[in-house]
PDB file of C-alpha atoms in Angstrom:
ATOM      1  CA  MET A  10     101.117 108.218 -24.686  1.00  0.00           C
ATOM      2  CA  LYS A  11      98.770 106.663 -27.196  1.00  0.00           C
ATOM      3  CA  THR A  12      95.096 107.159 -26.387  1.00  0.00           C
ATOM      4  CA  ARG A  13      93.077 103.969 -26.365  1.00  0.00           C
ATOM      5  CA  ARG A  14      89.967 103.956 -28.520  1.00  0.00           C
ATOM      6  CA  THR A  15      86.633 103.918 -26.726  1.00  0.00           C
ATOM      7  CA  GLN A  16      83.027 103.488 -27.704  1.00  0.00           C
ATOM      8  CA  THR A  17      79.848 104.860 -26.187  1.00  0.00           C
ATOM      9  CA  ILE A  18      77.219 102.411 -24.976  1.00  0.00           C
ATOM     10  CA  GLU A  19      73.931 102.811 -23.113  1.00  0.00           C
ATOM     11  CA  ARG A  20      73.191 100.693 -20.061  1.00  0.00           C
ATOM     12  CA  THR A  21      69.776 100.226 -18.494  1.00  0.00           C
ATOM     13  CA  ARG A  22      68.847  98.894 -15.078  1.00  0.00           C
ATOM     14  CA  LEU A  23      65.765  98.696 -12.901  1.00  0.00           C
ATOM     15  CA  VAL A  24      65.783 101.070  -9.935  1.00  0.00           C
ATOM     16  CA  PRO A  25      63.065 101.784  -7.328  1.00  0.00           C
ATOM     17  CA  HIS A  26      61.274 105.116  -7.738  1.00  0.00           C
ATOM     18  CA  THR A  27      58.747 106.439  -5.212  1.00  0.00           C
ATOM     19  CA  VAL A  28      55.982 108.936  -5.921  1.00  0.00           C
ATOM     20  CA  ASP A  29      53.370 109.799  -3.246  1.00  0.00           C
ATOM     21  CA  GLY A  30      54.522 106.876  -1.175  1.00  0.00           C
ATOM     22  CA  GLU A  31      54.076 104.370  -4.034  1.00  0.00           C
ATOM     23  CA  THR A  32      57.273 102.618  -5.173  1.00  0.00           C
ATOM     24  CA  GLU A  33      57.723 101.110  -8.601  1.00  0.00           C
ATOM     25  CA  LEU A  34      60.695  99.705 -10.495  1.00  0.00           C
ATOM     26  CA  VAL A  35      61.595 101.926 -13.444  1.00  0.00           C
ATOM     27  CA  LEU A  36      64.349 101.865 -16.059  1.00  0.00           C
ATOM     28  CA  ASP A  37      67.395 104.013 -15.378  1.00  0.00           C
ATOM     29  CA  ARG A  38      69.453 104.747 -18.488  1.00  0.00           C
ATOM     30  CA  GLU A  39      73.143 105.573 -18.282  1.00  0.00           C
ATOM     31  CA  THR A  40      75.566 106.424 -21.092  1.00  0.00           C
ATOM     32  CA  ILE A  41      79.166 105.364 -20.468  1.00  0.00           C
ATOM     33  CA  GLU A  42      82.438 105.101 -22.352  1.00  0.00           C
ATOM     34  CA  VAL A  43      84.058 101.667 -22.561  1.00  0.00           C
ATOM     35  CA  PRO A  44      87.266 100.518 -24.290  1.00  0.00           C
ATOM     36  CA  ALA A  45      86.648  99.561 -27.918  1.00  0.00           C
ATOM     37  CA  PRO A  46      87.655  96.020 -28.910  1.00  0.00           C
ATOM     38  CA  PRO A  47      90.770  95.712 -31.078  1.00  0.00           C
ATOM     39  CA  ARG A  48      90.267  95.635 -34.813  1.00  0.00           C
ATOM     40  CA  ASP A  49      89.781  92.105 -36.146  1.00  0.00           C
ATOM     41  CA  TRP A  50      92.239  92.097 -39.041  1.00  0.00           C
ATOM     42  CA  ASP A  51      91.638  88.408 -39.760  1.00  0.00           C
ATOM     43  CA  GLN A  52      87.960  89.050 -40.386  1.00  0.00           C
ATOM     44  CA  LEU A  53      88.770  92.067 -42.565  1.00  0.00           C
ATOM     45  CA  VAL A  54      91.159  89.996 -44.692  1.00  0.00           C
ATOM     46  CA  ARG A  55      88.616  87.159 -44.890  1.00  0.00           C
ATOM     47  CA  THR A  56      85.974  89.614 -46.095  1.00  0.00           C
ATOM     48  CA  ALA A  57      88.358  91.100 -48.652  1.00  0.00           C
ATOM     49  CA  VAL A  58      89.202  87.633 -50.010  1.00  0.00           C
ATOM     50  CA  THR A  59      85.504  86.804 -50.351  1.00  0.00           C
ATOM     51  CA  ILE A  60      84.742  90.079 -52.155  1.00  0.00           C
ATOM     52  CA  GLY A  61      87.734  89.532 -54.450  1.00  0.00           C
ATOM     53  CA  ALA A  62      86.528  86.029 -55.325  1.00  0.00           C
ATOM     54  CA  ILE A  63      83.069  87.358 -56.147  1.00  0.00           C
ATOM     55  CA  VAL A  64      84.583  90.042 -58.397  1.00  0.00           C
ATOM     56  CA  LEU A  65      86.709  87.425 -60.214  1.00  0.00           C
ATOM     57  CA  VAL A  66      83.705  85.138 -60.758  1.00  0.00           C
ATOM     58  CA  THR A  67      81.621  88.047 -62.060  1.00  0.00           C
ATOM     59  CA  ALA A  68      84.386  89.152 -64.448  1.00  0.00           C
ATOM     60  CA  SER A  69      84.829  85.586 -65.673  1.00  0.00           C
ATOM     61  CA  LEU A  70      81.109  85.184 -66.294  1.00  0.00           C
ATOM     62  CA  VAL A  71      80.966  88.416 -68.303  1.00  0.00           C
ATOM     63  CA  TRP A  72      84.102  87.633 -70.339  1.00  0.00           C
ATOM     64  CA  THR A  73      83.142  84.035 -71.070  1.00  0.00           C
ATOM     65  CA  THR A  74      79.621  85.036 -72.092  1.00  0.00           C
ATOM     66  CA  ALA A  75      80.941  87.703 -74.445  1.00  0.00           C
ATOM     67  CA  SER A  76      83.589  85.419 -75.962  1.00  0.00           C
ATOM     68  CA  ILE A  77      81.511  82.263 -76.423  1.00  0.00           C
ATOM     69  CA  GLY A  78      78.473  84.305 -77.401  1.00  0.00           C
ATOM     70  CA  ASP A  79      80.431  85.885 -80.244  1.00  0.00           C
ATOM     71  CA  LEU A  80      81.589  82.404 -81.282  1.00  0.00           C
ATOM     72  CA  LEU A  81      78.067  80.949 -81.361  1.00  0.00           C
ATOM     73  CA  ALA A  82      76.584  84.035 -83.007  1.00  0.00           C
ATOM     74  CA  ALA A  83      78.299  82.986 -86.236  1.00  0.00           C
ATOM     75  CA  VAL A  84      75.862  80.093 -86.629  1.00  0.00           C
ATOM     76  CA  THR A  85      72.716  81.157 -84.777  1.00  0.00           C
ATOM     77  CA  VAL A  86      70.659  84.129 -83.609  1.00  0.00           C
ATOM     78  CA  THR A  87      72.696  86.557 -81.519  1.00  0.00           C
ATOM     79  CA  VAL A  88      70.298  86.610 -78.564  1.00  0.00           C
ATOM     80  CA  VAL A  89      70.156  82.817 -78.425  1.00  0.00           C
ATOM     81  CA  ALA A  90      73.943  82.583 -78.776  1.00  0.00           C
ATOM     82  CA  TYR A  91      74.663  84.824 -75.810  1.00  0.00           C
ATOM     83  CA  ALA A  92      71.959  83.174 -73.722  1.00  0.00           C
ATOM     84  CA  ALA A  93      73.546  79.783 -74.384  1.00  0.00           C
ATOM     85  CA  ALA A  94      77.020  81.167 -73.642  1.00  0.00           C
ATOM     86  CA  ILE A  95      75.967  81.944 -70.060  1.00  0.00           C
ATOM     87  CA  ALA A  96      75.613  78.222 -69.392  1.00  0.00           C
ATOM     88  CA  PHE A  97      79.355  77.580 -69.788  1.00  0.00           C
ATOM     89  CA  ASP A  98      80.546  79.547 -66.754  1.00  0.00           C
ATOM     90  CA  ALA A  99      77.233  79.219 -64.922  1.00  0.00           C
ATOM     91  CA  SER A 100      77.747  75.436 -64.808  1.00  0.00           C
ATOM     92  CA  TRP A 101      80.954  75.456 -62.785  1.00  0.00           C
ATOM     93  CA  ILE A 102      79.727  78.392 -60.694  1.00  0.00           C
ATOM     94  CA  MET A 103      76.675  76.325 -59.751  1.00  0.00           C
ATOM     95  CA  CYS A 104      78.937  73.381 -58.896  1.00  0.00           C
ATOM     96  CA  MET A 105      80.933  75.659 -56.583  1.00  0.00           C
ATOM     97  CA  ALA A 106      77.715  76.747 -54.883  1.00  0.00           C
ATOM     98  CA  VAL A 107      76.774  73.103 -54.311  1.00  0.00           C
ATOM     99  CA  GLU A 108      80.275  72.425 -53.014  1.00  0.00           C
ATOM    100  CA  TRP A 109      79.839  75.306 -50.560  1.00  0.00           C
ATOM    101  CA  LEU A 110      76.522  73.940 -49.304  1.00  0.00           C
ATOM    102  CA  LEU A 111      78.070  70.483 -48.842  1.00  0.00           C
ATOM    103  CA  ARG A 112      81.274  71.752 -47.208  1.00  0.00           C
ATOM    104  CA  TYR A 113      80.512  69.701 -44.061  1.00  0.00           C
ATOM    105  CA  ASP A 114      79.836  66.561 -46.095  1.00  0.00           C
ATOM    106  CA  PRO A 115      83.055  65.812 -48.034  1.00  0.00           C
ATOM    107  CA  ALA A 116      81.764  62.544 -49.490  1.00  0.00           C
ATOM    108  CA  ARG A 117      78.865  64.272 -51.264  1.00  0.00           C
ATOM    109  CA  ALA A 118      80.912  67.366 -52.123  1.00  0.00           C
ATOM    110  CA  LYS A 119      83.382  65.326 -54.210  1.00  0.00           C
ATOM    111  CA  ALA A 120      80.815  64.839 -56.981  1.00  0.00           C
ATOM    112  CA  ALA A 121      80.309  68.615 -57.210  1.00  0.00           C
ATOM    113  CA  GLN A 122      84.089  69.140 -57.281  1.00  0.00           C
ATOM    114  CA  ARG A 123      84.573  66.711 -60.164  1.00  0.00           C
ATOM    115  CA  ALA A 124      81.645  68.150 -62.119  1.00  0.00           C
ATOM    116  CA  GLY A 125      82.974  71.676 -61.541  1.00  0.00           C
ATOM    117  CA  ARG A 126      86.410  70.774 -62.927  1.00  0.00           C
ATOM    118  CA  TRP A 127      84.890  69.249 -66.068  1.00  0.00           C
ATOM    119  CA  ALA A 128      82.587  72.234 -66.582  1.00  0.00           C
ATOM    120  CA  LEU A 129      85.533  74.608 -66.134  1.00  0.00           C
ATOM    121  CA  ALA A 130      87.586  72.673 -68.690  1.00  0.00           C
ATOM    122  CA  VAL A 131      84.741  72.857 -71.232  1.00  0.00           C
ATOM    123  CA  SER A 132      84.303  76.589 -70.621  1.00  0.00           C
ATOM    124  CA  MET A 133      88.032  77.303 -71.007  1.00  0.00           C
ATOM    125  CA  GLY A 134      88.147  75.183 -74.164  1.00  0.00           C
ATOM    126  CA  ALA A 135      85.277  77.130 -75.704  1.00  0.00           C
ATOM    127  CA  VAL A 136      86.961  80.465 -74.948  1.00  0.00           C
ATOM    128  CA  PHE A 137      90.218  79.241 -76.501  1.00  0.00           C
ATOM    129  CA  ALA A 138      88.307  78.000 -79.560  1.00  0.00           C
ATOM    130  CA  HIS A 139      86.934  81.520 -80.048  1.00  0.00           C
ATOM    131  CA  GLY A 140      90.413  82.996 -80.192  1.00  0.00           C
ATOM    132  CA  TYR A 141      91.759  80.171 -82.344  1.00  0.00           C
ATOM    133  CA  ILE A 142      89.029  80.556 -84.987  1.00  0.00           C
ATOM    134  CA  TYR A 143      89.823  84.262 -85.342  1.00  0.00           C
ATOM    135  CA  SER A 144      93.580  83.485 -85.516  1.00  0.00           C
ATOM    136  CA  GLU A 145      94.151  85.076 -82.124  1.00  0.00           C
ATOM    137  CA  TRP A 146      95.194  82.016 -80.179  1.00  0.00           C
ATOM    138  CA  VAL A 147      97.192  84.077 -77.643  1.00  0.00           C
ATOM    139  CA  ILE A 148      94.054  86.010 -76.759  1.00  0.00           C
ATOM    140  CA  GLY A 149      92.212  82.698 -76.616  1.00  0.00           C
ATOM    141  CA  VAL A 150      94.688  81.304 -74.082  1.00  0.00           C
ATOM    142  CA  VAL A 151      94.649  84.456 -71.954  1.00  0.00           C
ATOM    143  CA  GLY A 152      90.853  84.619 -72.085  1.00  0.00           C
ATOM    144  CA  ALA A 153      90.552  80.978 -71.062  1.00  0.00           C
ATOM    145  CA  LEU A 154      92.776  81.635 -68.051  1.00  0.00           C
ATOM    146  CA  VAL A 155      90.232  84.183 -66.786  1.00  0.00           C
ATOM    147  CA  SER A 156      87.847  81.369 -65.877  1.00  0.00           C
ATOM    148  CA  GLY A 157      90.682  79.360 -64.359  1.00  0.00           C
ATOM    149  CA  LEU A 158      91.780  82.273 -62.166  1.00  0.00           C
ATOM    150  CA  ALA A 159      88.194  82.897 -61.062  1.00  0.00           C
ATOM    151  CA  LYS A 160      87.746  79.240 -60.121  1.00  0.00           C
ATOM    152  CA  GLY A 161      91.040  79.276 -58.221  1.00  0.00           C
ATOM    153  CA  GLY A 162      90.145  82.479 -56.394  1.00  0.00           C
ATOM    154  CA  TRP A 163      86.812  81.100 -55.270  1.00  0.00           C
ATOM    155  CA  SER A 164      88.435  77.838 -54.171  1.00  0.00           C
ATOM    156  CA  MET A 165      90.836  79.831 -51.991  1.00  0.00           C
ATOM    157  CA  ALA A 166      87.936  81.797 -50.525  1.00  0.00           C
ATOM    158  CA  MET A 167      86.167  78.547 -49.645  1.00  0.00           C
ATOM    159  CA  ARG A 168      89.314  77.306 -47.897  1.00  0.00           C
ATOM    160  CA  VAL A 169      89.363  80.486 -45.823  1.00  0.00           C
ATOM    161  CA  HIS A 170      85.790  79.871 -44.662  1.00  0.00           C
ATOM    162  CA  ALA A 171      86.178  76.091 -44.281  1.00  0.00           C
ATOM    163  CA  ARG A 172      85.886  74.488 -40.845  1.00  0.00           C
ATOM    164  CA  PRO A 173      87.401  70.991 -41.171  1.00  0.00           C
ATOM    165  CA  LEU A 174      85.955  68.321 -38.875  1.00  0.00           C
ATOM    166  CA  ASP A 175      87.851  65.427 -37.383  1.00  0.00           C
ATOM    167  CA  ASP A 176      86.820  61.884 -38.345  1.00  0.00           C
ATOM    168  CA  ARG A 177      84.681  61.154 -35.269  1.00  0.00           C
ATOM    169  CA  THR A 178      82.894  64.497 -35.410  1.00  0.00           C
ATOM    170  CA  GLN A 179      82.291  63.966 -39.123  1.00  0.00           C
ATOM    171  CA  GLN A 180      80.668  60.597 -38.383  1.00  0.00           C
ATOM    172  CA  TRP A 181      78.535  62.169 -35.647  1.00  0.00           C
ATOM    173  CA  VAL A 182      77.368  64.903 -38.049  1.00  0.00           C
ATOM    174  CA  ALA A 183      76.617  62.314 -40.734  1.00  0.00           C
ATOM    175  CA  LYS A 184      74.442  60.249 -38.391  1.00  0.00           C
ATOM    176  CA  ARG A 185      72.533  63.253 -37.090  1.00  0.00           C
ATOM    177  CA  ARG A 186      72.030  64.540 -40.640  1.00  0.00           C
ATOM    178  CA  ALA A 187      70.799  61.114 -41.751  1.00  0.00           C
ATOM    179  CA  ALA A 188      68.272  61.050 -38.910  1.00  0.00           C
ATOM    180  CA  VAL A 189      66.977  64.543 -39.719  1.00  0.00           C
ATOM    181  CA  ASP A 190      66.949  63.824 -43.471  1.00  0.00           C
ATOM    182  CA  GLY A 191      64.891  60.705 -42.761  1.00  0.00           C
ATOM    183  CA  GLN A 192      62.336  62.759 -40.840  1.00  0.00           C
ATOM    184  CA  LEU A 193      62.194  65.349 -43.635  1.00  0.00           C
ATOM    185  CA  ALA A 194      61.778  62.605 -46.235  1.00  0.00           C
ATOM    186  CA  MET A 195      58.852  61.130 -44.296  1.00  0.00           C
ATOM    187  CA  ILE A 196      56.874  64.373 -44.582  1.00  0.00           C
ATOM    188  CA  PRO A 197      56.063  64.053 -48.325  1.00  0.00           C
ATOM    189  CA  ILE A 198      55.798  60.258 -47.935  1.00  0.00           C
ATOM    190  CA  ARG A 199      53.127  60.619 -45.220  1.00  0.00           C
ATOM    191  CA  ARG A 200      51.282  63.146 -47.354  1.00  0.00           C
ATOM    192  CA  GLU A 201      51.373  60.760 -50.298  1.00  0.00           C
ATOM    193  CA  LEU A 202      50.081  57.895 -48.133  1.00  0.00           C
ATOM    194  CA  GLN A 203      47.313  60.081 -46.728  1.00  0.00           C
ATOM    195  CA  ARG A 204      46.228  61.104 -50.224  1.00  0.00           C
ATOM    196  CA  GLY A 205      46.268  57.461 -51.307  1.00  0.00           C
ATOM    197  CA  GLN A 206      44.279  56.364 -48.248  1.00  0.00           C
ATOM    198  CA  ALA A 207      41.740  59.118 -48.911  1.00  0.00           C
ATOM    199  CA  LEU A 208      41.317  57.873 -52.488  1.00  0.00           C
ATOM    200  CA  VAL A 209      40.844  54.296 -51.246  1.00  0.00           C
ATOM    201  CA  GLU A 210      38.206  55.359 -48.721  1.00  0.00           C
ATOM    202  CA  ALA A 211      36.424  57.458 -51.342  1.00  0.00           C
ATOM    203  CA  GLU A 212      36.397  54.480 -53.713  1.00  0.00           C
ATOM    204  CA  GLN A 213      35.033  52.216 -50.970  1.00  0.00           C
ATOM    205  CA  ARG A 214      32.275  54.687 -50.141  1.00  0.00           C
ATOM    206  CA  SER A 215      31.402  54.923 -53.827  1.00  0.00           C
ATOM    207  CA  ILE A 216      31.173  51.117 -54.139  1.00  0.00           C
ATOM    208  CA  VAL A 217      28.992  50.852 -51.022  1.00  0.00           C
ATOM    209  CA  ALA A 218      26.730  53.628 -52.272  1.00  0.00           C
ATOM    210  CA  ASP A 219      26.340  51.931 -55.653  1.00  0.00           C
ATOM    211  CA  SER A 220      25.577  48.596 -53.977  1.00  0.00           C
ATOM    212  CA  GLY A 221      22.940  50.206 -51.776  1.00  0.00           C
ATOM    213  CA  SER A 222      21.215  51.924 -54.673  1.00  0.00           C
ATOM    214  CA  VAL A 223      21.047  48.685 -56.686  1.00  0.00           C
ATOM    215  CA  GLY A 224      19.639  46.700 -53.760  1.00  0.00           C
ATOM    216  CA  SER A 225      16.975  49.280 -53.013  1.00  0.00           C
ATOM    217  CA  THR A 226      15.236  48.600 -56.341  1.00  0.00           C
ATOM    218  CA  ASP A 227      13.992  45.251 -55.011  1.00  0.00           C
ATOM    219  CA  PRO A 228      11.410  45.767 -52.199  1.00  0.00           C
ATOM    220  CA  GLY A 229      11.966  42.236 -51.008  1.00  0.00           C
ATOM    221  CA  GLN A 230      15.597  42.950 -50.269  1.00  0.00           C
ATOM    222  CA  SER A 231      15.006  46.100 -48.257  1.00  0.00           C
ATOM    223  CA  GLY A 232      15.448  44.292 -44.958  1.00  0.00           C
ATOM    224  CA  SER A 233      18.723  42.535 -45.879  1.00  0.00           C
ATOM    225  CA  SER A 234      22.211  43.947 -45.433  1.00  0.00           C
ATOM    226  CA  VAL A 235      24.467  42.102 -47.827  1.00  0.00           C
ATOM    227  CA  ALA A 236      26.953  44.938 -48.221  1.00  0.00           C
ATOM    228  CA  GLY A 237      27.535  45.331 -44.467  1.00  0.00           C
ATOM    229  CA  PRO A 238      26.154  47.902 -42.013  1.00  0.00           C
ATOM    230  CA  ASP A 239      23.494  50.355 -43.079  1.00  0.00           C
ATOM    231  CA  ARG A 240      25.264  53.472 -44.385  1.00  0.00           C
ATOM    232  CA  THR A 241      22.079  55.571 -44.317  1.00  0.00           C
ATOM    233  CA  VAL A 242      22.222  56.097 -40.553  1.00  0.00           C
ATOM    234  CA  THR A 243      23.561  59.299 -39.030  1.00  0.00           C
ATOM    235  CA  PRO A 244      27.380  59.388 -39.239  1.00  0.00           C
ATOM    236  CA  ILE A 245      29.222  58.622 -36.005  1.00  0.00           C
ATOM    237  CA  ASP A 246      30.812  61.565 -34.208  1.00  0.00           C
ATOM    238  CA  ARG A 247      34.495  60.633 -34.069  1.00  0.00           C
ATOM    239  CA  LYS A 248      35.199  63.197 -31.362  1.00  0.00           C
ATOM    240  CA  THR A 249      33.072  61.342 -28.783  1.00  0.00           C
ATOM    241  CA  LEU A 250      33.548  57.799 -30.119  1.00  0.00           C
ATOM    242  CA  THR A 251      35.720  55.576 -27.893  1.00  0.00           C
ATOM    243  CA  THR A 252      37.735  52.515 -28.849  1.00  0.00           C
ATOM    244  CA  LYS A 253      35.343  50.334 -26.830  1.00  0.00           C
ATOM    245  CA  ASP A 254      32.343  51.649 -28.757  1.00  0.00           C
ATOM    246  CA  ALA A 255      34.126  51.229 -32.083  1.00  0.00           C
ATOM    247  CA  VAL A 256      34.980  47.578 -31.276  1.00  0.00           C
ATOM    248  CA  ARG A 257      31.346  46.944 -30.281  1.00  0.00           C
ATOM    249  CA  ILE A 258      30.087  48.449 -33.549  1.00  0.00           C
ATOM    250  CA  ALA A 259      32.516  46.317 -35.556  1.00  0.00           C
ATOM    251  CA  TRP A 260      31.423  43.198 -33.635  1.00  0.00           C
ATOM    252  CA  GLU A 261      27.748  43.979 -34.242  1.00  0.00           C
ATOM    253  CA  ASP A 262      28.532  44.414 -37.952  1.00  0.00           C
ATOM    254  CA  GLY A 263      29.727  40.817 -37.997  1.00  0.00           C
ATOM    255  CA  ILE A 264      33.457  41.539 -38.226  1.00  0.00           C
ATOM    256  CA  ARG A 265      35.381  38.793 -36.368  1.00  0.00           C
ATOM    257  CA  ASP A 266      38.898  38.763 -37.814  1.00  0.00           C
ATOM    258  CA  ARG A 267      41.324  40.637 -35.560  1.00  0.00           C
ATOM    259  CA  THR A 268      43.042  42.489 -38.419  1.00  0.00           C
ATOM    260  CA  ASP A 269      39.716  43.525 -39.930  1.00  0.00           C
ATOM    261  CA  VAL A 270      38.493  44.711 -36.543  1.00  0.00           C
ATOM    262  CA  ILE A 271      41.586  46.870 -36.000  1.00  0.00           C
ATOM    263  CA  ARG A 272      41.222  48.339 -39.494  1.00  0.00           C
ATOM    264  CA  GLU A 273      37.517  49.075 -38.970  1.00  0.00           C
ATOM    265  CA  VAL A 274      38.102  50.625 -35.544  1.00  0.00           C
ATOM    266  CA  SER A 275      40.867  52.842 -36.938  1.00  0.00           C
ATOM    267  CA  ARG A 276      38.559  53.950 -39.731  1.00  0.00           C
ATOM    268  CA  GLN A 277      35.781  54.820 -37.299  1.00  0.00           C
ATOM    269  CA  LEU A 278      38.087  56.704 -34.944  1.00  0.00           C
ATOM    270  CA  GLY A 279      39.850  58.521 -37.742  1.00  0.00           C
ATOM    271  CA  ARG A 280      43.252  57.606 -36.288  1.00  0.00           C
ATOM    272  CA  PRO A 281      45.343  54.442 -35.760  1.00  0.00           C
ATOM    273  CA  ALA A 282      43.849  52.299 -33.012  1.00  0.00           C
ATOM    274  CA  SER A 283      45.963  50.584 -30.349  1.00  0.00           C
ATOM    275  CA  PRO A 284      46.053  46.826 -31.148  1.00  0.00           C
ATOM    276  CA  ASP A 285      46.340  45.929 -27.443  1.00  0.00           C
ATOM    277  CA  THR A 286      43.260  47.965 -26.552  1.00  0.00           C
ATOM    278  CA  VAL A 287      41.293  46.475 -29.444  1.00  0.00           C
ATOM    279  CA  ASP A 288      42.341  42.946 -28.383  1.00  0.00           C
ATOM    280  CA  ARG A 289      41.145  43.548 -24.827  1.00  0.00           C
ATOM    281  CA  TYR A 290      37.659  44.650 -25.871  1.00  0.00           C
ATOM    282  CA  LEU A 291      37.524  42.001 -28.567  1.00  0.00           C
ATOM    283  CA  ARG A 292      38.182  39.257 -26.002  1.00  0.00           C
ATOM    284  CA  ASP A 293      35.282  40.562 -23.897  1.00  0.00           C
ATOM    285  CA  HIS A 294      32.904  40.138 -26.848  1.00  0.00           C
ATOM    286  CA  GLN A 295      34.320  36.685 -27.625  1.00  0.00           C
ATOM    287  CA  ARG A 296      33.708  35.508 -24.056  1.00  0.00           C
ATOM    288  CA  THR A 297      30.104  36.745 -24.030  1.00  0.00           C
ATOM    289  CA  ALA A 298      29.349  35.369 -27.501  1.00  0.00           C
TER     290      ALA A 298
END
C-alpha cells in the first residue's frame, strides 16, 4: 500500500491556565501531521515555461548584441557599436514588457504588439545583414531566427499566464480603470493649480505692497485707502475665522459683487467657501445696509 505524503504543521490555541487561583488564557502549541496537498504539476509546467522564455530572451539579447555589434564596429568605435547593438533586441523586449503590463487592456496592448513585431523584424534583418556581409548568409539566417524563437517563446509564456476577460467584464474593468486614472491624473493637476494660485497670490501681495509704499510718501494721503483694506494690520488667524466673519470683513472693505465676495472669503479662510453660506450672510448685510 502506497504511503500518503504528510507534512508537519504547528497549531496554536488559547487555553485557560490557573496559577495560585488566578486564571489566564495562554497559547498552547501542538505539532501535528496532516496530509500534504498533491503536487501542482500545472504550476510547475507554467514556471518551467516562464524560465525557458527568460533564457531564450537572454540568449537572443546576447547573440544579437554580439552580431550587430561586430557589424557596426566596422564603421565606429567598438564600445559605441556594441552599446548601440543592445537597442535592437531591447526594443522588442521592452514592447513585450509593455504588452504584459497591458494584458488586461487589449485595445492599448495592440500598439505594443505592432511595435514589437516591427522592432523584431528590424533586429532580425540586422543580424542577417551581418552574416550576408561576411558571405555567411546561412549563419545570418540562423542567427536571425534566434530572435524570432525568443519572441515566440515569450509570446507562448504570456499566453500561459493570460486571463482572458469576457466582453462585459472587460467594459467594467475599463470604466473602473478610467475612473481611477482620472483621480490619479488630478493629483498633478491640483498641484499645478495650487502652485499657480500661490504665484498669483504672491504677485497680488507684491502689487499691494508696492502701492502702499508709494502712497506713504505723501503725508496727505496717509488716511486714504485707495488700494483696499489696510494690509499693515495683524494678519487674520484662519483657524478661528468663520465664514460669517469673513463675509463681514469683505463687506466692510467695500466688496459688493457676489463673485468677488466669495473669492475674498475663500482667500481669507484659506479654503473654498460655500456659496450658499456666503449668500446667506451677504443677504443679511444687504438688508441692514
